[in-house]
Amino acid sequence: MPKRSIYDLNVKGKRLFVRVDFNVPLDAGQISDDTRIRSALPTLQYALEQGASLVIASHLGRPKGERNREFSLRPISIRLSELLGQPVTFATDCVGPDALQAIEHSGQNGVTLLENLRFHKEEEANDPVFSASLASLADCYVNDAFGSAHRAHASTTGIVPHVTDAATGLLLARELKYLGALLDNPTRPFTAILGGSKVSGKLEVIKNLLPRVDTLLVGGAMSYTFFKARGLSTGRSLVEPDLVNATREIEKEAKIQRVNLILPCDHLVTTALQADASHENLDVEATGIGDRLGVDIGPKTQQAYANIIKESATVVWNGPMGIFEISPFSSGTLAVAMAVAASNGTTVVGGGDSVSAVGQMGIAHQITHISTGGGASLEFLGGRTLPGVEALPNS
Ligand code: ADP
Ligand code: MG
């Protein structure tokens, strides 16, 4: 059931409370990457064009319920004002007289940015009184913070029953559209590429995607737990011994579901986690790994994966193929990213590190949808309902 969207609201002359995700990386008080602020602009600009006054709220970092200058949203109000091309009043508190005064000051069709929601412990505790205080600042509510939708907090769920109308923002709606389509009606052939550090963090995603995909390509550290289960030598590679059985179950389930579950056929092994350590490509069936560790997929695997990606109509990718932070170990991740970018199908990339790899390579514009969610994207793909989405009315 689709959710009510901001397009369904009549916001003219109304105060609109917009929960955004302005949890941007800060470096000595400077915003080092403003992608998250830019991502919220379509919703904010649309609401302003419709004649709404905006009361914008976000969390930033983990101040744990206490005021902490290090996590103040003040620098963000300056950047937001530049991007919107209009004044933004900064409220030194997200509730109470400071908030109200700032909103009054912004006036009709104005913009107020509230101070960090998490300066109050009631935010994460989803306190009903605090939720009501937030709601009292506005008439309607829009949630555009997909990255926080997996948390039931005052500003994501608690506030909803206290406002007269609520809806998804454009960013949240886009996430639900593209991630939802992967689970509901993907165009075939549908390929999932899963890598990254651990099987444990991705188990739910694998289990939920298996009945839906045609092919599952495995890479990253996750491969080594599968190799262990197959009796291959893994040297000092990252293996999760507790999950060896789980990977056997996944392989069994893949056979039942007739899914091509493909593991790397070759890999890059190194003596140490340093760029200058001696390293070479080995077939995974080879016995010569010794006490070295696997840190990337090899060239044969890169080629094989690229061919499969090319033939796919839908591709979802989460998790780097190797330790891409160390440049000699990044070629597998680069090759997969290039193949996904070159695909003519619908492509979705999710997960903090995968998204940052795509960003660093400058190919983000060639991906159909880059999920901003991190943890929320994985929970969604793992089949969980997100409380922040659940709380919003259906259309
Ligand atoms: P995402 O944030 O995209 O969901 P993860 O957090 O699951 O991805 O995994 C990213 C991390 O996995 C990276 O820091 C990368 O170095 C690590 N990684 C990938 N391959 C390996 C490997 N073979 N051994 C150890 N770590 C790996
Ligand atoms: Mg990560």
Short mmCIF file of N, CA and C in Angstrom, two decimals, residues 96-209:
data_model
loop_
_atom_site.label_atom_id
_atom_site.label_comp_id
_atom_site.label_asym_id
_atom_site.label_seq_id
_atom_site.Cartn_x
_atom_site.Cartn_y
_atom_site.Cartn_z
N GLY A 96 9.98 24.14 22.84
CA GLY A 96 9.87 25.21 23.82
C GLY A 96 9.95 26.61 23.23
N PRO A 97 10.13 27.62 24.12
CA PRO A 97 10.07 29.02 23.70
C PRO A 97 11.11 29.40 22.65
N ASP A 98 12.33 28.84 22.72
CA ASP A 98 13.37 29.18 21.73
C ASP A 98 12.92 28.77 20.33
N ALA A 99 12.34 27.59 20.25
CA ALA A 99 11.88 27.08 18.95
C ALA A 99 10.74 27.96 18.43
N LEU A 100 9.77 28.24 19.31
CA LEU A 100 8.61 29.04 18.89
C LEU A 100 9.01 30.44 18.42
N GLN A 101 9.93 31.03 19.18
CA GLN A 101 10.38 32.39 18.85
C GLN A 101 11.04 32.42 17.46
N ALA A 102 11.89 31.42 17.21
CA ALA A 102 12.57 31.36 15.91
C ALA A 102 11.55 31.20 14.77
N ILE A 103 10.55 30.37 15.02
CA ILE A 103 9.53 30.13 13.97
C ILE A 103 8.74 31.41 13.71
N GLU A 104 8.37 32.11 14.79
CA GLU A 104 7.68 33.42 14.64
C GLU A 104 8.55 34.36 13.82
N HIS A 105 9.84 34.37 14.13
CA HIS A 105 10.78 35.27 13.46
C HIS A 105 10.89 34.96 11.96
N SER A 106 10.85 33.67 11.60
CA SER A 106 10.95 33.29 10.18
C SER A 106 9.75 33.79 9.38
N GLY A 107 8.61 33.82 10.04
CA GLY A 107 7.41 34.37 9.40
C GLY A 107 6.81 33.47 8.33
N GLN A 108 5.80 34.03 7.64
CA GLN A 108 5.05 33.31 6.61
C GLN A 108 6.00 32.89 5.48
N ASN A 109 5.92 31.61 5.09
CA ASN A 109 6.75 31.06 4.00
C ASN A 109 8.26 31.07 4.34
N GLY A 110 8.56 31.21 5.64
CA GLY A 110 9.96 31.23 6.06
C GLY A 110 10.48 29.83 6.40
N VAL A 111 11.77 29.77 6.72
CA VAL A 111 12.41 28.48 7.04
C VAL A 111 13.10 28.57 8.40
N THR A 112 12.78 27.62 9.27
CA THR A 112 13.45 27.51 10.57
C THR A 112 14.14 26.16 10.65
N LEU A 113 15.39 26.14 11.08
CA LEU A 113 16.05 24.86 11.36
C LEU A 113 16.19 24.73 12.87
N LEU A 114 15.65 23.64 13.40
CA LEU A 114 15.71 23.40 14.84
C LEU A 114 17.06 22.78 15.23
N GLU A 115 17.48 23.06 16.45
CA GLU A 115 18.70 22.46 16.99
C GLU A 115 18.52 20.94 17.13
N ASN A 116 19.62 20.23 17.17
CA ASN A 116 19.71 18.77 17.24
C ASN A 116 18.64 18.13 18.15
N LEU A 117 17.81 17.28 17.55
CA LEU A 117 16.76 16.58 18.30
C LEU A 117 17.34 15.74 19.44
N ARG A 118 18.52 15.20 19.21
CA ARG A 118 19.09 14.28 20.21
C ARG A 118 19.79 14.99 21.37
N PHE A 119 19.63 16.32 21.46
CA PHE A 119 20.06 17.02 22.68
C PHE A 119 19.06 16.73 23.81
N HIS A 120 17.93 16.13 23.43
CA HIS A 120 16.92 15.71 24.42
C HIS A 120 16.85 14.19 24.41
N LYS A 121 17.03 13.57 25.58
CA LYS A 121 17.00 12.11 25.60
C LYS A 121 15.61 11.56 25.24
N GLU A 122 14.61 12.42 25.37
CA GLU A 122 13.23 12.03 25.04
C GLU A 122 13.05 11.68 23.56
N GLU A 123 13.94 12.21 22.70
CA GLU A 123 13.84 11.90 21.27
C GLU A 123 13.99 10.41 21.02
N GLU A 124 15.13 9.85 21.46
CA GLU A 124 15.36 8.43 21.20
C GLU A 124 14.48 7.54 22.06
N ALA A 125 14.01 8.08 23.22
CA ALA A 125 13.12 7.31 24.08
C ALA A 125 11.69 7.33 23.54
N ASN A 126 11.45 8.07 22.47
CA ASN A 126 10.12 8.21 21.87
C ASN A 126 9.09 8.64 22.92
N ASP A 127 9.45 9.63 23.70
CA ASP A 127 8.61 10.12 24.79
C ASP A 127 7.37 10.84 24.24
N PRO A 128 6.17 10.46 24.74
CA PRO A 128 4.94 11.04 24.18
C PRO A 128 4.79 12.55 24.43
N VAL A 129 5.25 13.03 25.58
CA VAL A 129 5.13 14.47 25.87
C VAL A 129 6.04 15.26 24.93
N PHE A 130 7.25 14.76 24.75
CA PHE A 130 8.20 15.39 23.82
C PHE A 130 7.66 15.35 22.38
N SER A 131 7.07 14.23 22.00
CA SER A 131 6.47 14.10 20.66
C SER A 131 5.41 15.16 20.46
N ALA A 132 4.57 15.36 21.49
CA ALA A 132 3.49 16.35 21.41
C ALA A 132 4.08 17.76 21.31
N SER A 133 5.18 18.02 22.03
CA SER A 133 5.82 19.34 21.95
C SER A 133 6.34 19.61 20.55
N LEU A 134 6.94 18.61 19.93
CA LEU A 134 7.43 18.77 18.56
C LEU A 134 6.24 19.06 17.64
N ALA A 135 5.17 18.28 17.82
CA ALA A 135 4.00 18.43 16.95
C ALA A 135 3.36 19.81 17.09
N SER A 136 3.45 20.37 18.30
CA SER A 136 2.78 21.66 18.56
C SER A 136 3.42 22.80 17.76
N LEU A 137 4.61 22.57 17.18
CA LEU A 137 5.29 23.61 16.43
C LEU A 137 4.72 23.78 15.02
N ALA A 138 3.90 22.81 14.57
CA ALA A 138 3.46 22.86 13.17
C ALA A 138 2.06 22.27 13.01
N ASP A 139 1.53 22.39 11.77
CA ASP A 139 0.21 21.84 11.46
C ASP A 139 0.33 20.42 10.89
N CYS A 140 1.23 20.26 9.94
CA CYS A 140 1.38 18.97 9.26
C CYS A 140 2.81 18.47 9.41
N TYR A 141 2.99 17.20 9.11
CA TYR A 141 4.30 16.54 9.29
C TYR A 141 4.71 15.80 8.02
N VAL A 142 5.96 15.98 7.66
CA VAL A 142 6.51 15.23 6.53
C VAL A 142 7.80 14.55 6.99
N ASN A 143 7.90 13.25 6.70
CA ASN A 143 9.14 12.54 7.02
C ASN A 143 9.93 12.33 5.74
N ASP A 144 11.14 12.90 5.70
CA ASP A 144 12.02 12.70 4.54
C ASP A 144 13.36 12.11 4.99
N ALA A 145 13.36 11.53 6.19
CA ALA A 145 14.60 11.01 6.77
C ALA A 145 14.63 9.49 6.67
N PHE A 146 14.90 8.98 5.47
CA PHE A 146 14.90 7.52 5.30
C PHE A 146 15.95 6.87 6.21
N GLY A 147 17.10 7.53 6.37
CA GLY A 147 18.19 6.98 7.18
C GLY A 147 17.83 6.78 8.64
N SER A 148 16.73 7.39 9.10
CA SER A 148 16.30 7.22 10.49
C SER A 148 14.98 6.47 10.58
N ALA A 149 14.47 5.99 9.45
CA ALA A 149 13.14 5.37 9.43
C ALA A 149 13.11 4.02 10.14
N HIS A 150 14.29 3.42 10.37
CA HIS A 150 14.30 2.13 11.07
C HIS A 150 14.32 2.30 12.58
N ARG A 151 14.23 3.55 13.04
CA ARG A 151 14.21 3.81 14.49
C ARG A 151 12.85 4.42 14.87
N ALA A 152 12.25 3.91 15.94
CA ALA A 152 11.00 4.48 16.44
C ALA A 152 11.33 5.57 17.45
N HIS A 153 11.55 6.78 16.97
CA HIS A 153 11.87 7.91 17.83
C HIS A 153 10.73 8.91 17.81
N ALA A 154 10.82 9.91 18.72
CA ALA A 154 9.74 10.91 18.82
C ALA A 154 9.52 11.61 17.47
N SER A 155 10.60 11.96 16.78
CA SER A 155 10.46 12.72 15.54
C SER A 155 10.16 11.85 14.32
N THR A 156 10.23 10.53 14.47
CA THR A 156 9.95 9.66 13.32
C THR A 156 8.61 8.93 13.45
N THR A 157 8.23 8.58 14.68
CA THR A 157 6.93 7.88 14.86
C THR A 157 6.04 8.59 15.89
N GLY A 158 6.62 8.97 17.03
CA GLY A 158 5.83 9.52 18.13
C GLY A 158 5.01 10.74 17.74
N ILE A 159 5.55 11.56 16.89
CA ILE A 159 4.92 12.83 16.50
C ILE A 159 3.65 12.62 15.66
N VAL A 160 3.60 11.53 14.92
CA VAL A 160 2.55 11.38 13.89
C VAL A 160 1.11 11.50 14.42
N PRO A 161 0.76 10.79 15.52
CA PRO A 161 -0.64 10.91 15.99
C PRO A 161 -1.00 12.31 16.49
N HIS A 162 -0.01 13.17 16.72
CA HIS A 162 -0.28 14.50 17.26
C HIS A 162 -0.48 15.57 16.19
N VAL A 163 -0.29 15.22 14.92
CA VAL A 163 -0.45 16.23 13.87
C VAL A 163 -1.72 15.94 13.07
N THR A 164 -2.25 16.98 12.38
CA THR A 164 -3.51 16.78 11.65
C THR A 164 -3.30 16.01 10.36
N ASP A 165 -2.09 16.09 9.79
CA ASP A 165 -1.85 15.36 8.55
C ASP A 165 -0.37 15.01 8.46
N ALA A 166 -0.06 13.89 7.83
CA ALA A 166 1.33 13.43 7.73
C ALA A 166 1.56 12.74 6.40
N ALA A 167 2.79 12.78 5.93
CA ALA A 167 3.10 12.19 4.62
C ALA A 167 4.59 11.94 4.48
N THR A 168 4.96 11.24 3.40
CA THR A 168 6.38 11.04 3.08
C THR A 168 6.88 12.24 2.30
N GLY A 169 8.14 12.57 2.48
CA GLY A 169 8.79 13.55 1.62
C GLY A 169 9.21 12.87 0.32
N LEU A 170 9.76 13.63 -0.60
CA LEU A 170 10.09 13.09 -1.93
C LEU A 170 11.24 12.10 -1.89
N LEU A 171 12.21 12.35 -1.00
CA LEU A 171 13.36 11.45 -0.88
C LEU A 171 12.92 10.10 -0.31
N LEU A 172 12.13 10.14 0.74
CA LEU A 172 11.64 8.92 1.36
C LEU A 172 10.77 8.14 0.36
N ALA A 173 9.92 8.86 -0.37
CA ALA A 173 9.05 8.21 -1.35
C ALA A 173 9.88 7.51 -2.43
N ARG A 174 10.98 8.17 -2.83
CA ARG A 174 11.85 7.58 -3.86
C ARG A 174 12.54 6.30 -3.36
N GLU A 175 12.98 6.34 -2.11
CA GLU A 175 13.59 5.15 -1.51
C GLU A 175 12.60 3.98 -1.50
N LEU A 176 11.37 4.28 -1.07
CA LEU A 176 10.36 3.22 -0.98
C LEU A 176 10.02 2.68 -2.36
N LYS A 177 10.01 3.57 -3.35
CA LYS A 177 9.70 3.15 -4.72
C LYS A 177 10.76 2.18 -5.25
N TYR A 178 12.03 2.60 -5.16
CA TYR A 178 13.08 1.76 -5.76
C TYR A 178 13.42 0.53 -4.94
N LEU A 179 13.50 0.68 -3.64
CA LEU A 179 13.80 -0.50 -2.81
C LEU A 179 12.60 -1.44 -2.79
N GLY A 180 11.40 -0.84 -2.77
CA GLY A 180 10.17 -1.65 -2.76
C GLY A 180 10.06 -2.48 -4.04
N ALA A 181 10.42 -1.88 -5.19
CA ALA A 181 10.32 -2.59 -6.47
C ALA A 181 11.26 -3.80 -6.51
N LEU A 182 12.40 -3.71 -5.82
CA LEU A 182 13.34 -4.84 -5.78
C LEU A 182 12.67 -6.06 -5.13
N LEU A 183 11.87 -5.78 -4.10
CA LEU A 183 11.25 -6.87 -3.36
C LEU A 183 9.93 -7.33 -4.00
N ASP A 184 9.22 -6.40 -4.64
CA ASP A 184 7.87 -6.72 -5.12
C ASP A 184 7.81 -7.19 -6.57
N ASN A 185 8.38 -6.43 -7.47
CA ASN A 185 8.25 -6.83 -8.88
C ASN A 185 9.48 -6.44 -9.70
N PRO A 186 10.64 -7.02 -9.38
CA PRO A 186 11.83 -6.67 -10.14
C PRO A 186 11.75 -7.20 -11.58
N THR A 187 12.26 -6.40 -12.51
CA THR A 187 12.36 -6.88 -13.89
C THR A 187 13.48 -7.91 -13.93
N ARG A 188 13.26 -9.01 -14.65
CA ARG A 188 14.25 -10.10 -14.69
C ARG A 188 15.08 -10.06 -15.97
N PRO A 189 16.29 -10.60 -15.93
CA PRO A 189 16.96 -11.24 -14.79
C PRO A 189 17.36 -10.24 -13.71
N PHE A 190 17.22 -10.68 -12.47
CA PHE A 190 17.49 -9.86 -11.29
C PHE A 190 18.74 -10.42 -10.59
N THR A 191 19.77 -9.59 -10.48
CA THR A 191 21.02 -9.99 -9.84
C THR A 191 21.29 -9.17 -8.58
N ALA A 192 21.62 -9.84 -7.50
CA ALA A 192 22.06 -9.15 -6.28
C ALA A 192 23.55 -9.40 -6.11
N ILE A 193 24.28 -8.36 -5.78
CA ILE A 193 25.72 -8.49 -5.51
C ILE A 193 25.90 -8.13 -4.04
N LEU A 194 26.38 -9.08 -3.27
CA LEU A 194 26.55 -8.82 -1.84
C LEU A 194 27.98 -9.06 -1.43
N GLY A 195 28.54 -8.07 -0.76
CA GLY A 195 29.91 -8.19 -0.27
C GLY A 195 30.00 -7.52 1.08
N GLY A 196 31.17 -6.95 1.34
CA GLY A 196 31.35 -6.26 2.61
C GLY A 196 32.02 -7.12 3.63
N SER A 197 31.89 -6.70 4.89
CA SER A 197 32.74 -7.30 5.89
C SER A 197 32.22 -8.60 6.48
N LYS A 198 30.92 -8.68 6.73
CA LYS A 198 30.46 -9.83 7.50
C LYS A 198 29.19 -10.47 6.96
N VAL A 199 29.11 -11.80 7.05
CA VAL A 199 27.87 -12.50 6.73
C VAL A 199 26.82 -12.11 7.76
N SER A 200 27.27 -11.99 9.03
CA SER A 200 26.31 -11.77 10.12
C SER A 200 25.44 -10.54 9.89
N GLY A 201 26.06 -9.46 9.38
CA GLY A 201 25.30 -8.23 9.14
C GLY A 201 24.36 -8.31 7.96
N LYS A 202 24.56 -9.33 7.11
CA LYS A 202 23.80 -9.38 5.85
C LYS A 202 22.89 -10.60 5.74
N LEU A 203 22.88 -11.42 6.82
CA LEU A 203 22.14 -12.68 6.76
C LEU A 203 20.67 -12.49 6.39
N GLU A 204 20.03 -11.51 7.02
CA GLU A 204 18.61 -11.27 6.74
C GLU A 204 18.40 -10.84 5.30
N VAL A 205 19.33 -10.01 4.80
CA VAL A 205 19.21 -9.54 3.41
C VAL A 205 19.34 -10.72 2.46
N ILE A 206 20.33 -11.59 2.70
CA ILE A 206 20.52 -12.75 1.83
C ILE A 206 19.25 -13.61 1.84
N LYS A 207 18.74 -13.90 3.04
CA LYS A 207 17.57 -14.77 3.15
C LYS A 207 16.35 -14.18 2.48
N ASN A 208 16.20 -12.86 2.60
CA ASN A 208 15.02 -12.20 2.02
C ASN A 208 15.14 -12.06 0.51
N LEU A 209 16.37 -11.91 0.01
CA LEU A 209 16.55 -11.74 -1.44
C LEU A 209 16.56 -13.07 -2.19
#
